[in-house]
Coordinates of C-alpha atoms in Angstrom, one line a residue:
X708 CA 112.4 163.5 111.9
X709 CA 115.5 163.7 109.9
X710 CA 116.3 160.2 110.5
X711 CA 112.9 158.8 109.8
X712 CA 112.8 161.2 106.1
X713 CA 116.4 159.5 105.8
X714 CA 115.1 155.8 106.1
X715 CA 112.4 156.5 103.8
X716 CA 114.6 157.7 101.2
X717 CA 116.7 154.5 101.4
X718 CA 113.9 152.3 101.1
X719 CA 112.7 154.2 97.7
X720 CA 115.5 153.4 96.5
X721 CA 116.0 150.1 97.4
X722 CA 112.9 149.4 95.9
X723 CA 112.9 151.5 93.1
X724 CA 116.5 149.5 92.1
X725 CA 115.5 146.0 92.8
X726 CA 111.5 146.0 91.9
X727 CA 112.0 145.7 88.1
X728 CA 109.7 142.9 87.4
X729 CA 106.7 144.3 85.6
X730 CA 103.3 141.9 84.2
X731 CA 101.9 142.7 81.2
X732 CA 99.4 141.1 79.1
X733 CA 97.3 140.2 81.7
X734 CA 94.6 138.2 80.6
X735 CA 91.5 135.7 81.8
X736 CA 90.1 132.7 80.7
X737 CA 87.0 131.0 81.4
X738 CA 86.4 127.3 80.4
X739 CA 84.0 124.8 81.2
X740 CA 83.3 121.1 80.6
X741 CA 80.8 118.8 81.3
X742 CA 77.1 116.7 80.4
X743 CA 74.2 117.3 82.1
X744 CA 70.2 116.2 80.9
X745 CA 67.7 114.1 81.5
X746 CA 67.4 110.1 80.9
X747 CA 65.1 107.5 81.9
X748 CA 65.2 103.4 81.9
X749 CA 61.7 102.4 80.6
X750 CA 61.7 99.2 82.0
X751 CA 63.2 100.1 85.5
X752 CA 61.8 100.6 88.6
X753 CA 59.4 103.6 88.4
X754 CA 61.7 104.8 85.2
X755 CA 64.3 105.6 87.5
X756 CA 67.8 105.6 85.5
X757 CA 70.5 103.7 86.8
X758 CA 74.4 103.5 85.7
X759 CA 74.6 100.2 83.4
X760 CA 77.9 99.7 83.4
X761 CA 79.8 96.6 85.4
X762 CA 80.6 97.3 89.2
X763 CA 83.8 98.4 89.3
X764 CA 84.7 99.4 86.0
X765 CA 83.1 103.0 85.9
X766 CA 82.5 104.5 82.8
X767 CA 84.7 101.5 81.2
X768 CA 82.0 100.1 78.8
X769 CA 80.6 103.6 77.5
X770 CA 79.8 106.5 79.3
X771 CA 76.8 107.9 77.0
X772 CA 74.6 107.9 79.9
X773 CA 77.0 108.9 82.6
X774 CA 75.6 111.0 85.1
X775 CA 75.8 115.0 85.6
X776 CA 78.1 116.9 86.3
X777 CA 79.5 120.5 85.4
X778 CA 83.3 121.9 85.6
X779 CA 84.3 125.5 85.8
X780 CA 88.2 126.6 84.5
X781 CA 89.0 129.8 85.6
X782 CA 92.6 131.0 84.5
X783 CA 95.0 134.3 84.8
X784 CA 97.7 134.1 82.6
X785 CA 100.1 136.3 82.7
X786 CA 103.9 137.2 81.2
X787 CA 106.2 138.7 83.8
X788 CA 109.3 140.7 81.9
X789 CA 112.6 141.3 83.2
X790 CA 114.8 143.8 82.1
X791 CA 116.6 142.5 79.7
X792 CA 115.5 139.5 80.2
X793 CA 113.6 136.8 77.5
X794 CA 109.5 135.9 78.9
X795 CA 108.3 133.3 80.6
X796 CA 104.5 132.1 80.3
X797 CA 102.9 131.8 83.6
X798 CA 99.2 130.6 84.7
X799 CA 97.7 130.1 87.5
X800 CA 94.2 127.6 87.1
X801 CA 92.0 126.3 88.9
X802 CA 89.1 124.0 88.5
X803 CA 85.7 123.9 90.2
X804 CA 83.8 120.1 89.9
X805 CA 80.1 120.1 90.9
X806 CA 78.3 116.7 90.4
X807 CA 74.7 115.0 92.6
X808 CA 75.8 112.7 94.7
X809 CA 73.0 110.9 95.1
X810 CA 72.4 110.2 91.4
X811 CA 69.8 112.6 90.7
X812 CA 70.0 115.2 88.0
X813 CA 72.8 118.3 89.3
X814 CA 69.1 120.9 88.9
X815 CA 67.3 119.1 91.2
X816 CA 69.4 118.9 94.3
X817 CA 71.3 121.4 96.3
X818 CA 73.9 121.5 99.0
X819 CA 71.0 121.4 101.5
X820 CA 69.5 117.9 100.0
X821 CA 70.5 114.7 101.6
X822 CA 73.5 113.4 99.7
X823 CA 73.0 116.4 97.3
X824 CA 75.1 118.6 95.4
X825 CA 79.4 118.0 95.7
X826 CA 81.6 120.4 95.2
X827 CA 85.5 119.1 94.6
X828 CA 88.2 121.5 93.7
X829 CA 90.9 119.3 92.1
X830 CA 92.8 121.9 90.7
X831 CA 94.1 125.2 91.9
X832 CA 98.4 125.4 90.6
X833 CA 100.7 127.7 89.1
X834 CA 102.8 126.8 86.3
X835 CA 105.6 128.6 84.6
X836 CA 106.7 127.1 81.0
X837 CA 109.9 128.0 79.5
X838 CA 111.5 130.2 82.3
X839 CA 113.4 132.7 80.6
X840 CA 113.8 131.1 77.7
X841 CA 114.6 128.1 78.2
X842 CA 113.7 124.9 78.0
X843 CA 112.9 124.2 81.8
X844 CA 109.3 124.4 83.2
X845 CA 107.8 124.1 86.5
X846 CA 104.8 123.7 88.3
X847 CA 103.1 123.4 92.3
X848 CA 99.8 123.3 93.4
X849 CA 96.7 120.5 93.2
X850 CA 96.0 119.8 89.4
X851 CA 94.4 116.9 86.7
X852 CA 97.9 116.0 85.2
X853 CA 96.8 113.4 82.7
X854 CA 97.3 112.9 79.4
X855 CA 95.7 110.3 76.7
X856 CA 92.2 109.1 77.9
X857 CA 89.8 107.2 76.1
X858 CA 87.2 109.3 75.5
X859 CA 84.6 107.1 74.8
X860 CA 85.0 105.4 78.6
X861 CA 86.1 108.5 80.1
X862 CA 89.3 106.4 80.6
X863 CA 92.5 108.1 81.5
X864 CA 95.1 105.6 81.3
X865 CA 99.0 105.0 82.1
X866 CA 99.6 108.2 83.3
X867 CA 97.1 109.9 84.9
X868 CA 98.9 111.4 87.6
X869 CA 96.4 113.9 89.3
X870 CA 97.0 114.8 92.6
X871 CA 98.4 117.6 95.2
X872 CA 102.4 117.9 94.2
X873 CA 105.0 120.1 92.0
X874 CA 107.5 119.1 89.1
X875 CA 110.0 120.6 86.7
X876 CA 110.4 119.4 83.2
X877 CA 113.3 119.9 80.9
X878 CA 112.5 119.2 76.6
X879 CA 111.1 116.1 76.9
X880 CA 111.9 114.8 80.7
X881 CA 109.5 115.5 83.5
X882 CA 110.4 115.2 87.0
X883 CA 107.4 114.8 89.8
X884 CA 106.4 114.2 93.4
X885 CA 103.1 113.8 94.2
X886 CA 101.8 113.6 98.2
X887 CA 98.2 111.9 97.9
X888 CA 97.8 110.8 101.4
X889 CA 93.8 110.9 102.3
X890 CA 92.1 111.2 105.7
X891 CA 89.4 109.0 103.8
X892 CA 89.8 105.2 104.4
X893 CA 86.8 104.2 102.7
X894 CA 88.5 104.0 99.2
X895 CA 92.1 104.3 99.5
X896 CA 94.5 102.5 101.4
X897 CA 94.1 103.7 104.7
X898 CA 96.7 106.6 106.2
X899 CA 94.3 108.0 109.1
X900 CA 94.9 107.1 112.5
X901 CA 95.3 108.8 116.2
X902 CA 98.1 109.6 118.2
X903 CA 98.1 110.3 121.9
X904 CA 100.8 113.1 122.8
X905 CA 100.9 114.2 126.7
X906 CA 97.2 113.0 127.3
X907 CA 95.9 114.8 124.4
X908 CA 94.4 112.4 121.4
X909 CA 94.7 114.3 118.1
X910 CA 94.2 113.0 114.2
X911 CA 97.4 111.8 112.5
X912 CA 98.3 110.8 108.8
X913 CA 101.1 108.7 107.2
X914 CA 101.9 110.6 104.2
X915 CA 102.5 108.9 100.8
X916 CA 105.3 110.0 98.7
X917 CA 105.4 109.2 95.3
X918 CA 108.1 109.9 92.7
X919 CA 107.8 109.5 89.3
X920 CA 109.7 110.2 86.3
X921 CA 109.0 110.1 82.7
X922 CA 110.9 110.5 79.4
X923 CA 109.3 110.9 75.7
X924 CA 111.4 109.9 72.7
X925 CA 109.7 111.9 69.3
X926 CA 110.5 110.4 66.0
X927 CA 110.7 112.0 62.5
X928 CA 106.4 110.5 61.8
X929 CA 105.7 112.1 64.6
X930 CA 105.1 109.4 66.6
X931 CA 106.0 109.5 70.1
X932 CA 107.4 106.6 73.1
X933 CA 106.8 107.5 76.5
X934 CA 108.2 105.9 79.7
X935 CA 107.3 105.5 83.0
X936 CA 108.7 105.3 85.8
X937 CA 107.2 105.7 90.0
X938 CA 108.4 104.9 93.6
X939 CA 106.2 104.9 96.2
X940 CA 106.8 104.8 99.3
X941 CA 104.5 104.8 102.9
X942 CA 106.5 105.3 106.4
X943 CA 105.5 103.2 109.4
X944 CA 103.8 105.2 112.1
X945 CA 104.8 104.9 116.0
X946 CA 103.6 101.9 118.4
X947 CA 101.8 104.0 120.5
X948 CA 99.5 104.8 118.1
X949 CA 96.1 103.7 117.7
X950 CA 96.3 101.6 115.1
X951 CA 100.1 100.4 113.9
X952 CA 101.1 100.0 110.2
X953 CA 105.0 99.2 109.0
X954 CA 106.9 100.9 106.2
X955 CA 105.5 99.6 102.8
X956 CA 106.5 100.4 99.2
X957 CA 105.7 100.2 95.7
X958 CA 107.1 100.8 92.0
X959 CA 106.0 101.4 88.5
X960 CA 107.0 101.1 85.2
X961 CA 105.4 101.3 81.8
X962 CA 105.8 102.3 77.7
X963 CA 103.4 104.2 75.7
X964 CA 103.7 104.5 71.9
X965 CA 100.9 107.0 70.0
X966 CA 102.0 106.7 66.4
X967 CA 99.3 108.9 64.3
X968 CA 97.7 107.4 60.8
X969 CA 96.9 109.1 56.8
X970 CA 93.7 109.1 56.1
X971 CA 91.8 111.2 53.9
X972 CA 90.7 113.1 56.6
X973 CA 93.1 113.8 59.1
X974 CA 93.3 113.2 62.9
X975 CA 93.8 109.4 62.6
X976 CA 96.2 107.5 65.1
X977 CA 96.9 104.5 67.4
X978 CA 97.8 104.1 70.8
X979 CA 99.1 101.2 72.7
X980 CA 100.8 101.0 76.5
X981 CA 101.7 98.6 78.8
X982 CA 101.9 99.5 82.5
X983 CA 102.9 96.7 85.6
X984 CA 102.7 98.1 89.2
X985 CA 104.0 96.4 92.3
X986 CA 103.6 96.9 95.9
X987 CA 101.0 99.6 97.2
X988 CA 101.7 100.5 93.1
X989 CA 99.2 98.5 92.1
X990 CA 96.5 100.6 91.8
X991 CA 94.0 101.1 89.5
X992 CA 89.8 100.0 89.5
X993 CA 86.4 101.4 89.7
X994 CA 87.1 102.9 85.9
X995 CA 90.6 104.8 87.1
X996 CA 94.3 104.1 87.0
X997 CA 95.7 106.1 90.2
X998 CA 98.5 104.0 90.7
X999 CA 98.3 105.2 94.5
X1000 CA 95.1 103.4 94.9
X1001 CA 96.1 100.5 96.3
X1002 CA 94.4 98.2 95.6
X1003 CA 93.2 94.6 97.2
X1004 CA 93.8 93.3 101.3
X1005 CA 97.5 93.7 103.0
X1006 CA 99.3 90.3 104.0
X1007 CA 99.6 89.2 107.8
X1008 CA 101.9 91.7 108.1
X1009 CA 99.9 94.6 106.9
X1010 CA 102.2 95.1 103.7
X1011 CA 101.6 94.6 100.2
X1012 CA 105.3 93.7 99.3
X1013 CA 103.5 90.7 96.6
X1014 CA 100.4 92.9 95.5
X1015 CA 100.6 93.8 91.8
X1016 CA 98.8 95.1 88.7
X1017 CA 99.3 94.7 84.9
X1018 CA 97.1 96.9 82.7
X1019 CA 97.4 96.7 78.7
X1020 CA 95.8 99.4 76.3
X1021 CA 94.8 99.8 73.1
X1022 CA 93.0 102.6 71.3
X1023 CA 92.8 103.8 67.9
X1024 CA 90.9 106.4 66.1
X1025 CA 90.1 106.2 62.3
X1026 CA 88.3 109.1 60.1
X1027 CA 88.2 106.8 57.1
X1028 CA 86.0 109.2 54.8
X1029 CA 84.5 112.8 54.8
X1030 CA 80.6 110.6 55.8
X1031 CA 82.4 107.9 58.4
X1032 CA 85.0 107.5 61.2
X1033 CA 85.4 105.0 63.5
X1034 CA 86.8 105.2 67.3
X1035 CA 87.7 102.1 69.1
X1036 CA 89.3 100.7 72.0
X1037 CA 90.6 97.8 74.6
X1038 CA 91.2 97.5 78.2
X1039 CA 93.2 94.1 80.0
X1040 CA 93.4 94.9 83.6
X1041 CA 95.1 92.1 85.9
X1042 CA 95.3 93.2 89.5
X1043 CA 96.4 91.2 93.1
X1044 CA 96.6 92.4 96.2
X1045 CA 99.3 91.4 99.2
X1046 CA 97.7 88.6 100.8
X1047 CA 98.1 85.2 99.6
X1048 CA 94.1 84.9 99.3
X1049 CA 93.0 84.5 95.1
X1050 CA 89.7 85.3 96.6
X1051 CA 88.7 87.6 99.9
X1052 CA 90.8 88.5 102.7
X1053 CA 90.7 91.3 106.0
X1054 CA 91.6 94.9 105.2
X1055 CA 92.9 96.8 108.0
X1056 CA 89.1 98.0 109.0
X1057 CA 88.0 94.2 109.2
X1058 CA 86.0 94.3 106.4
X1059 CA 86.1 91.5 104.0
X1060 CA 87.9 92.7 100.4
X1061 CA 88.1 90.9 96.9
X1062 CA 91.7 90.2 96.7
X1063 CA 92.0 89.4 92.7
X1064 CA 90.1 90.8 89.8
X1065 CA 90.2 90.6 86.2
X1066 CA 88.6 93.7 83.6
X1067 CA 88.3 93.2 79.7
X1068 CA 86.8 95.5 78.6
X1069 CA 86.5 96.2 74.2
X1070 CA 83.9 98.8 72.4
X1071 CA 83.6 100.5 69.4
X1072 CA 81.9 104.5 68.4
X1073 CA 81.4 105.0 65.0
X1074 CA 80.3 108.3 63.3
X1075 CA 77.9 109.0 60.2
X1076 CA 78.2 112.0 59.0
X1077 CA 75.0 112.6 58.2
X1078 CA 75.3 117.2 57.8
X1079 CA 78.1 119.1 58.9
X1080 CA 75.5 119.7 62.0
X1081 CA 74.0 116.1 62.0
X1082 CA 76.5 112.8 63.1
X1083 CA 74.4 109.5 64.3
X1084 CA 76.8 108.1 66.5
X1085 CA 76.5 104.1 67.1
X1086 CA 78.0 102.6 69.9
X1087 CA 79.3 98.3 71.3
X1088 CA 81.0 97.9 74.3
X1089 CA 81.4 93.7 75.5
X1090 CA 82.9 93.8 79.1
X1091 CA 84.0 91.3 81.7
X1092 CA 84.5 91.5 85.3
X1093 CA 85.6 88.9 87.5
X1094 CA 86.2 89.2 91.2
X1095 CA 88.7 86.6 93.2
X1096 CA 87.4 83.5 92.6
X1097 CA 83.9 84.3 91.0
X1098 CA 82.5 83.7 87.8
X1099 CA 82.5 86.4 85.5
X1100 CA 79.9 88.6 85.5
X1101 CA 79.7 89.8 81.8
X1102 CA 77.6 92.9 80.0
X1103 CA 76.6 94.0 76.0
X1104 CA 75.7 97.3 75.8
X1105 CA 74.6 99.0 72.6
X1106 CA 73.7 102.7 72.0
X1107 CA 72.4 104.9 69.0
X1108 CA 73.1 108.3 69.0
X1109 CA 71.5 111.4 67.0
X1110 CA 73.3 114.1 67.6
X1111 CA 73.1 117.5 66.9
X1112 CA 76.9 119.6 66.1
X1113 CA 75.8 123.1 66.0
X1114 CA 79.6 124.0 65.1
X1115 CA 79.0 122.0 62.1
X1116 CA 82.1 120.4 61.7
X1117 CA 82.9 116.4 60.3
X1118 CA 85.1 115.8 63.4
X1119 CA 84.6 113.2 66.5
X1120 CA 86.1 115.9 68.5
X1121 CA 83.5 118.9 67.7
X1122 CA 81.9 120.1 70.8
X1123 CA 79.0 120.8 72.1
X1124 CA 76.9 118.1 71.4
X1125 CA 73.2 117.7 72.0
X1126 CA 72.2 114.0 71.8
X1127 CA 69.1 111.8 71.9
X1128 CA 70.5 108.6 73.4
X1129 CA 69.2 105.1 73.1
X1130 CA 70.9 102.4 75.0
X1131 CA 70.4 98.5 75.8
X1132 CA 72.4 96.3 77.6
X1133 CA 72.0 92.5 78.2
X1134 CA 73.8 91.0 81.3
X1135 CA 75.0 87.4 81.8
X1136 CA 72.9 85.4 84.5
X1137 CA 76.0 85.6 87.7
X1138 CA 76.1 89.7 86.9
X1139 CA 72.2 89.6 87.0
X1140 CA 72.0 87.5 89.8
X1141 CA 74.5 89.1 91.5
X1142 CA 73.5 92.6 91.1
X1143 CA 76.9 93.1 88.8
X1144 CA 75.7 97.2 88.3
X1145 CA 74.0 100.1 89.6
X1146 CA 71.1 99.3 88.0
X1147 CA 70.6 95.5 89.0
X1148 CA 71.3 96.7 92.4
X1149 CA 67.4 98.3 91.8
X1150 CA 65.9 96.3 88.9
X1151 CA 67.3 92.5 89.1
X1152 CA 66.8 91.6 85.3
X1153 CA 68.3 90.4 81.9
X1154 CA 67.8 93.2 80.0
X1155 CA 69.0 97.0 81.3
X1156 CA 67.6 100.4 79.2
X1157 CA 68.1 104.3 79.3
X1158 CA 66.5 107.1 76.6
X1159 CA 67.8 110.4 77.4
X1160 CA 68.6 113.9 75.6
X1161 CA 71.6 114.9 77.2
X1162 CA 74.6 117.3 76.2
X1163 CA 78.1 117.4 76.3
X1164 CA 81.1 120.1 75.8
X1165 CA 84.0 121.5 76.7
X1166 CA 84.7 125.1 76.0
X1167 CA 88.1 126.8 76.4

C-alpha cells in the first residue's frame, strides 16, 4: 500500500511540474458559403435547366446559374500559453460540402435518391501561425489552400493547392507536400491497382508526392510577386501486379504579380500570372487548375515525360465611381498530354482520350449601383474550346442581374445576394452539333436560356 501511495505521489508531481500548458480564449466559429434557388431554361426540354457553359471549362464563362450547393465552416480556435512564453494562434477547421449530384435542386433530393445528395469533406486541419512569436507557421490535415480566384468563373488559378498534406511557412516562404493519390480512376490519372501477396488479392495505390515551394516578394505600393515552384513525382509499382506502371514525374513553375489600383472608391487592382507545367504537372481542365490532374493519354511507355500545360491569367477589378464598377477577366489554357497523338490516344483503361486542348476564355461583370441595397449586375463571357484536332466549339453568353444587397453596401464583394437572373447564350454550329454543354447534351439548339432567383453568400 505504501509503495502504490508512493507512486502516486511521484506521478502528481511529475505532472503537476511538466503540465504547464494552459488554453484560454477558447472560442467557436461558424461560417458558411454557398447558392442555392430555383432556375428554369424556357426554351429547354420540359423547362429543365441545364449548365450552359462549354464542356470542359466548368464554371469558366460565368457561373451565375451554377448549380446548388451549401458549405458548412466549423472552427475552434484557440491560444495555448506557456509560462513565460509569447502565444501562438492555433485553429483547427473543417469544412462540410453538400451539393445534388444529379443536377436537381440540393431540397429535393436526399442521400436515399438515386444519384442524390453528396457529402465531401475537403477540409478538416490544424494550423498554428506564429509559434511563439515568431515568424514560423505550420499546418497538417486535408484543407482548400488556394488563394486568388476569379470570382466571376469560380476560377482558382496558379495556385490552388488543395489537397491532403502539411507545410511550414517562414515571413514570406512556404514550404509544402501534398499526397493526392486517388482510388478513383475515372478523373485522375490512375493510381489503383491490385496486388497478390501469398494468395491473397488486396487493393493497392501508387502514391503521388508533390512538393512545392513558393516565395512572395512585397513592394513599398503594396503590390506583391509570387513564385512557384512543384515536383511531382509517381513511383513504379511491382511486375506482379495487376496492372504495371513505371516511375513518372513532373515540375512546375510560375509568377504571379497583383499590383492594386486608386480609384475613387477603393478595392481596385490587377492581376496577372503565368504558369507552365510538365510531365504528370500538367494538369489543369474541366474549370480547375490541380496541377496533379494529369491531364491527356500516357506515351507507349505509359509515361508522360513530353505532356505539358501553359496557362496565362489576367484579372482586374475596377470600382470607377460611387454608381459603377467593373470586374473583368481572361483565361489562355494550352495543354498536351504524353503521347505523340495532337488528337486521341489510349489511356491506361483503354478508353479513347482527347490528347490536346485549347481554352480562351474572356468576360466582363459590371455593377450599377442603383441603392446601397439595389446593384443590377450585367454580365459577357465569349469562350472557346477546342479538343485535339477539332474545330472549335465556341459560346456567347450574356446575363442581367437585379440583385438585392440587404447589407446595403456599394461593394462587388457585399454578401448575401438575392438575384433574379436572366441569361442567353448562343453557340457556334460544331458546339451545337456536337453537344459542346450540359445543356445541348438535352436540347440540341442555337440558342441556350435560364431565369432563376437564386442567392449567394458567404458568412464568416
Amino acid at each position: 500500500m505504501k509503495t502504490k501511495l508512493l507512486l502516486l505521489l511521484i506521478l502528481m508531481t511529475f505532472l503537476g511540474g511538466y503540465s504547464q500548458v494552459v488554453i484560454t480564449n477558447t472560442n467557436f466559429s461558424l461560417g458558411t458559403t454557398g447558392r442555392i434557388g430555383v432556375g428554369l431554361s424556357p426554351n429547354g426540354e420540359g423547362n429543365m435547366w441545364k449548365p450552359l457553359n462549354l464542356s470542359g471549362q466548368g464554371s469558366l464563362g460565368g457561373r451565375l446559374e451554377q448549380t446548388d450547393y451549401v458549405d458548412i465552416l466549423p472552427a475552434v480556435h484557440f491560444t495555448p500559453k506557456l509560462i513565460g512564453k509569447d502565444s501562438t494562434n492555433v485553429t483547427f477547421q473543417m469544412r462540410l460540402g453538400m451539393y445534388a449530384a444529379n443536377g436537381q435542386f440540393v431540397g429535393n433530393v436526399s442521400s436515399r435518391s438515386n444519384g442524390g445528395l453528396t457529402f465531401i469533406l475537403p477540409e478538416a486541419y490544424i494550423e498554428a501561425r506564429n509559434i511563439m512569436g515568431s515568424k514560423w507557421s505550420a499546418w497538417a490535415g486535408a484543407r482548400f489552400r488556394r488563394y486568388d480566384d476569379i470570382h466571376i468563373s469560380d476560377y482558382f488559378y496558379f495556385d490552388d493547392h488543395s489537397a491532403q498534406g502539411f507545410g511550414v511557412s517562414y515571413k514570406n516562404t512556404e514550404l509544402t507536400m501534398l499526397m493526392p493519390a486517388s482510388a478513383d480512376s475515372t478523373n485522375v490519372y490512375p493510381y489503383n491497382y491490385e496486388i497478390t501477396v501469398a494468395g491473397a488479392t488486396n487493393p493497392a495505390i501508387r502514391q503521388r508526392m508533390v512538393w512545392i515551394g513558393e516565395h512572395s516578394i512585397n513592394f513599398k505600393n503594396n503590390s506583391i510577386l509570387k513564385f512557384l515552384g512543384e515536383f511531382h513525382y509517381v513511383s513504379a509499382n511491382s511486375k506482379t501486379s495487376s496492372k504495371v506502371y513505371p516511375a513518372d514525374k513532373g515540375w512546375v513553375i510560375g509568377a504571379k504579380y497583383k499590383n492594386p489600383f486608386k480609384t475613387k472608391l477603393p478595392g481596385s487592382f490587377n492581376q496577372f500570372s503565368v504558369r507552365y507545367g510538365a510531365g504528370i504537372a500538367n494538369g489543369g481542365d474541366n474549370g480547375n487548375t490541380f496541377t496533379w490532374a494529369t491531364y491527356g493519354a500516357p506515351d507507349t511507355e505509359g509515361k508522360y515525360t513530353n505532356a505539358y500545360s501553359f496557362t496565362t491569367v489576367e484579372h482586374f477589378l475596377l470600382n470607377l465611381t460611387p454608381k459603377f464598377s467593373l470586374n473583368g477577366y481572361g483565361v489562355f489554357t494550352h495543354s498536351k498530354g504524353g503521347s505523340s497523338s495532337t488528337n486521341t490516344d489510349e489511356y491506361f483503361n483503354g478508353n479513347q482520350l482527347y490528347n490536346q486542348k485549347t481554352d480562351f476564355v474572356v468576360g466582363f461583370r459590371s455593377f450599377f449601383y442603383v441603392t446601397k441595397w439595389l446593384h443590377l449586375i450585367e454580365e459577357v463571357h465569349y469562350a472557346v474550346r477546342k479538343d485535339g484536332d477539332n474545330p472549335e466549339a465556341e459560346m456567347w453568353k450574356f446575363t442581367f442581374a437585379p440583385t438585392i444587397v440587404p447589407l446595403g453596401k456599394k461593394d462587388p464583394w457585399s454578401r448575401p445576394h438575392i438575384r433574379l437572373v436572366c441569361t442567353l447564350a448562343h453557340y457556334n454550329d460544331y458546339a451545337r452539333d456536337h453537344n459542346y454543354s450540359p445543356y445541348l447534351q438535352v436540347n440540341q439548339k442555337s440558342w441556350g436560356t435560364y431565369v432563376g432567383v437564386r442567392t449567394e453568400w458567404w458568412l464568416f
